[in-house]
PDB file of C-alpha atoms and ligand atoms in Angstrom:
ATOM      1  CA  MET A   1       0.000   0.000   0.000  1.00 50.00           C
ATOM      2  CA  SER A   2       1.382   3.392  -0.956  1.00 48.00           C
ATOM      3  CA  ARG A   3       2.295   5.657   1.911  1.00 51.00           C
ATOM      4  CA  ARG A   4       2.541   8.721  -0.291  1.00 52.00           C
ATOM      5  CA  LYS A   5      -1.180   9.195  -0.811  1.00 48.00           C
ATOM      6  CA  THR A   6      -2.304  10.890   2.352  1.00 48.00           C
ATOM      7  CA  GLY A   7      -5.108  13.057   1.009  1.00 47.00           C
ATOM      8  CA  PRO A   8      -8.184  13.273   3.180  1.00 51.00           C
ATOM      9  CA  ARG A   9     -10.647  12.016   0.593  1.00 50.00           C
ATOM     10  CA  ARG A  10      -8.995   8.917  -0.831  1.00 47.00           C
ATOM     11  CA  THR A  11      -7.469   6.032   1.022  1.00 43.00           C
ATOM     12  CA  PRO A  12      -5.005   3.801  -0.807  1.00 43.00           C
ATOM     13  CA  ALA A  13      -7.223   0.866  -1.533  1.00 43.00           C
ATOM     14  CA  PRO A  14      -6.442  -2.737  -2.424  1.00 49.00           C
ATOM     15  CA  ALA A  15      -9.942  -2.891  -3.868  1.00 48.00           C
ATOM     16  CA  PRO A  16     -10.130   0.258  -6.010  1.00 56.00           C
ATOM     17  CA  ALA A  17     -13.582  -0.650  -7.313  1.00 83.00           C
ATOM     18  CA  VAL A  18     -15.250   0.807  -4.199  1.00 94.00           C
ATOM     19  CA  THR A  19     -16.543   4.339  -4.766  1.00 95.00           C
ATOM     20  CA  ALA A  20     -19.263   6.415  -3.130  1.00 96.00           C
ATOM     21  CA  ASP A  21     -21.743   5.148  -5.707  1.00 96.00           C
ATOM     22  CA  THR A  22     -20.909   1.438  -5.735  1.00 96.00           C
ATOM     23  CA  PRO A  23     -22.628  -1.098  -3.455  1.00 96.00           C
ATOM     24  CA  CYS A  24     -21.295  -0.987   0.084  1.00 97.00           C
ATOM     25  CA  PRO A  25     -18.819  -3.797   0.799  1.00 97.00           C
ATOM     26  CA  CYS A  26     -20.603  -4.544   4.084  1.00 98.00           C
ATOM     27  CA  GLY A  27     -23.468  -6.192   2.225  1.00 96.00           C
ATOM     28  CA  LEU A  28     -26.286  -3.824   3.124  1.00 97.00           C
ATOM     29  CA  ASP A  29     -28.452  -2.679   0.230  1.00 97.00           C
ATOM     30  CA  ALA A  30     -26.938   0.799   0.014  1.00 97.00           C
ATOM     31  CA  ALA A  31     -24.201   2.669  -1.814  1.00 98.00           C
ATOM     32  CA  TYR A  32     -20.858   2.890  -0.019  1.00 98.00           C
ATOM     33  CA  GLY A  33     -21.051   6.672   0.273  1.00 97.00           C
ATOM     34  CA  ALA A  34     -24.451   6.507   1.987  1.00 97.00           C
ATOM     35  CA  CYS A  35     -23.545   3.498   4.153  1.00 98.00           C
ATOM     36  CA  CYS A  36     -20.144   2.816   5.712  1.00 98.00           C
ATOM     37  CA  GLY A  37     -18.468   5.555   3.671  1.00 98.00           C
ATOM     38  CA  ARG A  38     -20.173   8.285   5.688  1.00 97.00           C
ATOM     39  CA  PHE A  39     -18.587   6.903   8.859  1.00 98.00           C
ATOM     40  CA  HIS A  40     -15.160   6.502   7.227  1.00 97.00           C
ATOM     41  CA  ALA A  41     -15.279  10.109   6.054  1.00 96.00           C
ATOM     42  CA  GLY A  42     -14.567  11.338   9.585  1.00 90.00           C
ATOM     43  CA  THR A  43     -17.082  14.145   9.424  1.00 91.00           C
ATOM     44  CA  GLY A  44     -18.618  13.291  12.767  1.00 88.00           C
ATOM     45  CA  ALA A  45     -21.107  10.624  11.733  1.00 94.00           C
ATOM     46  CA  THR A  46     -20.732   7.543  13.909  1.00 95.00           C
ATOM     47  CA  ALA A  47     -22.337   4.137  13.645  1.00 97.00           C
ATOM     48  CA  PRO A  48     -25.502   4.093  15.777  1.00 97.00           C
ATOM     49  CA  THR A  49     -25.364   0.390  16.611  1.00 98.00           C
ATOM     50  CA  ALA A  50     -22.635  -2.148  17.285  1.00 98.00           C
ATOM     51  CA  GLU A  51     -23.679  -4.076  14.176  1.00 98.00           C
ATOM     52  CA  LEU A  52     -23.307  -1.015  11.961  1.00 98.00           C
ATOM     53  CA  LEU A  53     -19.929  -0.301  13.535  1.00 98.00           C
ATOM     54  CA  MET A  54     -18.901  -3.893  12.814  1.00 98.00           C
ATOM     55  CA  ARG A  55     -20.048  -3.528   9.220  1.00 98.00           C
ATOM     56  CA  SER A  56     -18.186  -0.241   8.824  1.00 98.00           C
ATOM     57  CA  ARG A  57     -15.023  -1.809  10.230  1.00 98.00           C
ATOM     58  CA  TYR A  58     -15.311  -4.669   7.767  1.00 98.00           C
ATOM     59  CA  SER A  59     -15.729  -2.125   4.952  1.00 98.00           C
ATOM     60  CA  ALA A  60     -12.657  -0.301   6.270  1.00 98.00           C
ATOM     61  CA  PHE A  61     -10.668  -3.489   5.805  1.00 96.00           C
ATOM     62  CA  VAL A  62     -12.002  -3.702   2.235  1.00 96.00           C
ATOM     63  CA  VAL A  63     -11.016  -0.138   1.337  1.00 95.00           C
ATOM     64  CA  GLY A  64      -7.806  -0.192   3.390  1.00 95.00           C
ATOM     65  CA  ASP A  65      -8.785   2.494   5.898  1.00 96.00           C
ATOM     66  CA  ALA A  66      -6.511   1.616   8.822  1.00 97.00           C
ATOM     67  CA  ALA A  67      -7.075   5.015  10.440  1.00 97.00           C
ATOM     68  CA  TYR A  68     -10.778   4.291  10.782  1.00 98.00           C
ATOM     69  CA  LEU A  69     -10.055   0.893  12.317  1.00 98.00           C
ATOM     70  CA  LEU A  70      -7.784   2.503  14.899  1.00 98.00           C
ATOM     71  CA  ARG A  71     -10.184   5.270  15.843  1.00 97.00           C
ATOM     72  CA  THR A  72     -13.054   2.811  16.302  1.00 98.00           C
ATOM     73  CA  TRP A  73     -10.941   0.610  18.608  1.00 98.00           C
ATOM     74  CA  ALA A  74     -11.312   0.874  22.393  1.00 98.00           C
ATOM     75  CA  PRO A  75      -8.285   2.714  23.845  1.00 97.00           C
ATOM     76  CA  GLU A  76      -7.616  -0.194  26.255  1.00 97.00           C
ATOM     77  CA  THR A  77      -7.113  -2.716  23.456  1.00 98.00           C
ATOM     78  CA  ARG A  78      -6.146  -0.535  20.477  1.00 97.00           C
ATOM     79  CA  PRO A  79      -2.828  -1.482  18.851  1.00 96.00           C
ATOM     80  CA  GLY A  80      -0.274   1.277  18.347  1.00 95.00           C
ATOM     81  CA  THR A  81      -0.259   0.801  14.624  1.00 95.00           C
ATOM     82  CA  LEU A  82      -2.130  -1.347  12.170  1.00 95.00           C
ATOM     83  CA  ASP A  83      -0.640  -2.599   8.945  1.00 94.00           C
ATOM     84  CA  LEU A  84      -3.259  -4.004   6.627  1.00 94.00           C
ATOM     85  CA  ASP A  85      -2.068  -6.785   4.366  1.00 92.00           C
ATOM     86  CA  PRO A  86      -2.575  -5.525   0.812  1.00 89.00           C
ATOM     87  CA  GLY A  87      -2.457  -9.140  -0.367  1.00 93.00           C
ATOM     88  CA  THR A  88      -5.706  -9.951   1.405  1.00 93.00           C
ATOM     89  CA  ARG A  89      -8.944  -9.158  -0.407  1.00 93.00           C
ATOM     90  CA  TRP A  90     -12.058  -9.248   1.723  1.00 95.00           C
ATOM     91  CA  THR A  91     -14.860 -10.752  -0.303  1.00 95.00           C
ATOM     92  CA  GLY A  92     -17.958 -10.864   1.891  1.00 96.00           C
ATOM     93  CA  LEU A  93     -19.472 -10.337   5.306  1.00 98.00           C
ATOM     94  CA  GLU A  94     -22.252 -12.286   6.964  1.00 98.00           C
ATOM     95  CA  ILE A  95     -23.674 -11.237  10.333  1.00 98.00           C
ATOM     96  CA  LEU A  96     -24.564 -14.385  12.267  1.00 97.00           C
ATOM     97  CA  GLY A  97     -25.981 -12.804  15.399  1.00 98.00           C
ATOM     98  CA  THR A  98     -25.965  -9.825  17.732  1.00 98.00           C
ATOM     99  CA  THR A  99     -26.698  -9.112  21.392  1.00 98.00           C
ATOM    100  CA  ASP A 100     -27.571  -5.669  22.735  1.00 98.00           C
ATOM    101  CA  GLY A 101     -25.508  -2.987  20.962  1.00 98.00           C
ATOM    102  CA  THR A 102     -28.435  -0.716  20.127  1.00 97.00           C
ATOM    103  CA  ALA A 103     -28.892   2.973  20.853  1.00 92.00           C
ATOM    104  CA  PHE A 104     -30.113   1.931  24.321  1.00 94.00           C
ATOM    105  CA  HIS A 105     -27.077  -0.130  25.315  1.00 97.00           C
ATOM    106  CA  GLN A 106     -23.549   0.515  26.492  1.00 97.00           C
ATOM    107  CA  ARG A 107     -22.227  -2.844  25.304  1.00 98.00           C
ATOM    108  CA  GLY A 108     -22.942  -5.290  22.566  1.00 98.00           C
ATOM    109  CA  THR A 109     -21.628  -8.288  20.700  1.00 98.00           C
ATOM    110  CA  VAL A 110     -21.640  -9.202  17.028  1.00 98.00           C
ATOM    111  CA  THR A 111     -20.833 -12.631  15.641  1.00 98.00           C
ATOM    112  CA  PHE A 112     -19.895 -12.640  11.994  1.00 98.00           C
ATOM    113  CA  THR A 113     -18.130 -14.499   9.236  1.00 98.00           C
ATOM    114  CA  ALA A 114     -15.827 -12.549   6.933  1.00 97.00           C
ATOM    115  CA  ARG A 115     -14.613 -14.184   3.731  1.00 97.00           C
ATOM    116  CA  TYR A 116     -11.330 -13.386   2.088  1.00 96.00           C
ATOM    117  CA  ALA A 117      -8.950 -14.384  -0.650  1.00 96.00           C
ATOM    118  CA  HIS A 118      -5.213 -14.398  -0.169  1.00 93.00           C
ATOM    119  CA  GLY A 119      -2.597 -15.656  -2.581  1.00 90.00           C
ATOM    120  CA  GLY A 120      -5.128 -17.548  -4.646  1.00 89.00           C
ATOM    121  CA  GLU A 121      -6.666 -19.261  -1.620  1.00 94.00           C
ATOM    122  CA  SER A 122      -9.988 -18.348  -0.142  1.00 95.00           C
ATOM    123  CA  GLY A 123     -10.915 -18.578   3.488  1.00 96.00           C
ATOM    124  CA  ALA A 124     -13.368 -17.462   6.100  1.00 96.00           C
ATOM    125  CA  LEU A 125     -12.933 -15.988   9.556  1.00 95.00           C
ATOM    126  CA  THR A 126     -15.679 -16.282  12.164  1.00 97.00           C
ATOM    127  CA  GLU A 127     -15.380 -13.985  15.158  1.00 97.00           C
ATOM    128  CA  HIS A 128     -17.492 -13.160  18.194  1.00 98.00           C
ATOM    129  CA  SER A 129     -16.642  -9.479  18.763  1.00 98.00           C
ATOM    130  CA  ARG A 130     -17.301  -7.306  21.800  1.00 98.00           C
ATOM    131  CA  PHE A 131     -18.140  -3.630  21.532  1.00 98.00           C
ATOM    132  CA  THR A 132     -18.569  -0.822  24.023  1.00 98.00           C
ATOM    133  CA  ARG A 133     -18.999   2.915  23.922  1.00 97.00           C
ATOM    134  CA  HIS A 134     -16.171   5.426  24.113  1.00 96.00           C
ATOM    135  CA  ASP A 135     -17.137   9.107  24.271  1.00 93.00           C
ATOM    136  CA  GLY A 136     -20.609   7.972  23.270  1.00 94.00           C
ATOM    137  CA  ALA A 137     -19.564   6.202  20.074  1.00 96.00           C
ATOM    138  CA  TRP A 138     -19.376   2.454  19.549  1.00 98.00           C
ATOM    139  CA  VAL A 139     -15.852   1.023  19.548  1.00 98.00           C
ATOM    140  CA  TYR A 140     -14.442  -2.463  19.100  1.00 98.00           C
ATOM    141  CA  VAL A 141     -12.998  -4.074  22.245  1.00 98.00           C
ATOM    142  CA  ASP A 142     -11.853  -7.556  21.290  1.00 98.00           C
ATOM    143  CA  GLY A 143     -13.070 -10.839  19.941  1.00 97.00           C
ATOM    144  CA  ASP A 144     -12.751 -14.568  20.192  1.00 96.00           C
ATOM    145  CA  PHE A 145     -13.109 -17.280  17.675  1.00 91.00           C
ATOM    146  CA  PRO A 146     -15.947 -19.716  18.400  1.00 82.00           C
ATOM    147  CA  GLU A 147     -15.531 -23.357  17.539  1.00 72.00           C
ATOM    148  CA  HIS A 148     -17.875 -24.614  14.885  1.00 58.00           C
TER     149      HIS A 148
HETATM  150 ZN1   ZN B 201     -21.920  -0.464   4.634  1.00 87.61          ZN
END
């Protein structure tokens, strides 16, 4: 991933097909710019539920927005830096279940499967993620990997 492109509007993207008008990578029936893109833009819009935050974080992996991933990470568990692997292409997200995580909660969980392709191989990652609020906005805490 190029480190020279640091403009505020475009993130160096391993999947350059994503634009404001293309379907959102998170799988909701909406254009990226009207869905996760409005949260990535950093203009103050934040995901109102833990599930939408999870979806926007998945989309951030797709478009290579490491800064968004870091700022939606709980300070207690946030890594110092995050290097996204440009060789990994995220190819789909399926939400398997949620608990709490609405506008009325302070915590929530989301269980999901994310599919990816890497070096000609495809795979899937299933994670049970925990979310909480930080300064009012949903942030990712950590996750574990349930056995099938
Ligand atoms: Zn989305």
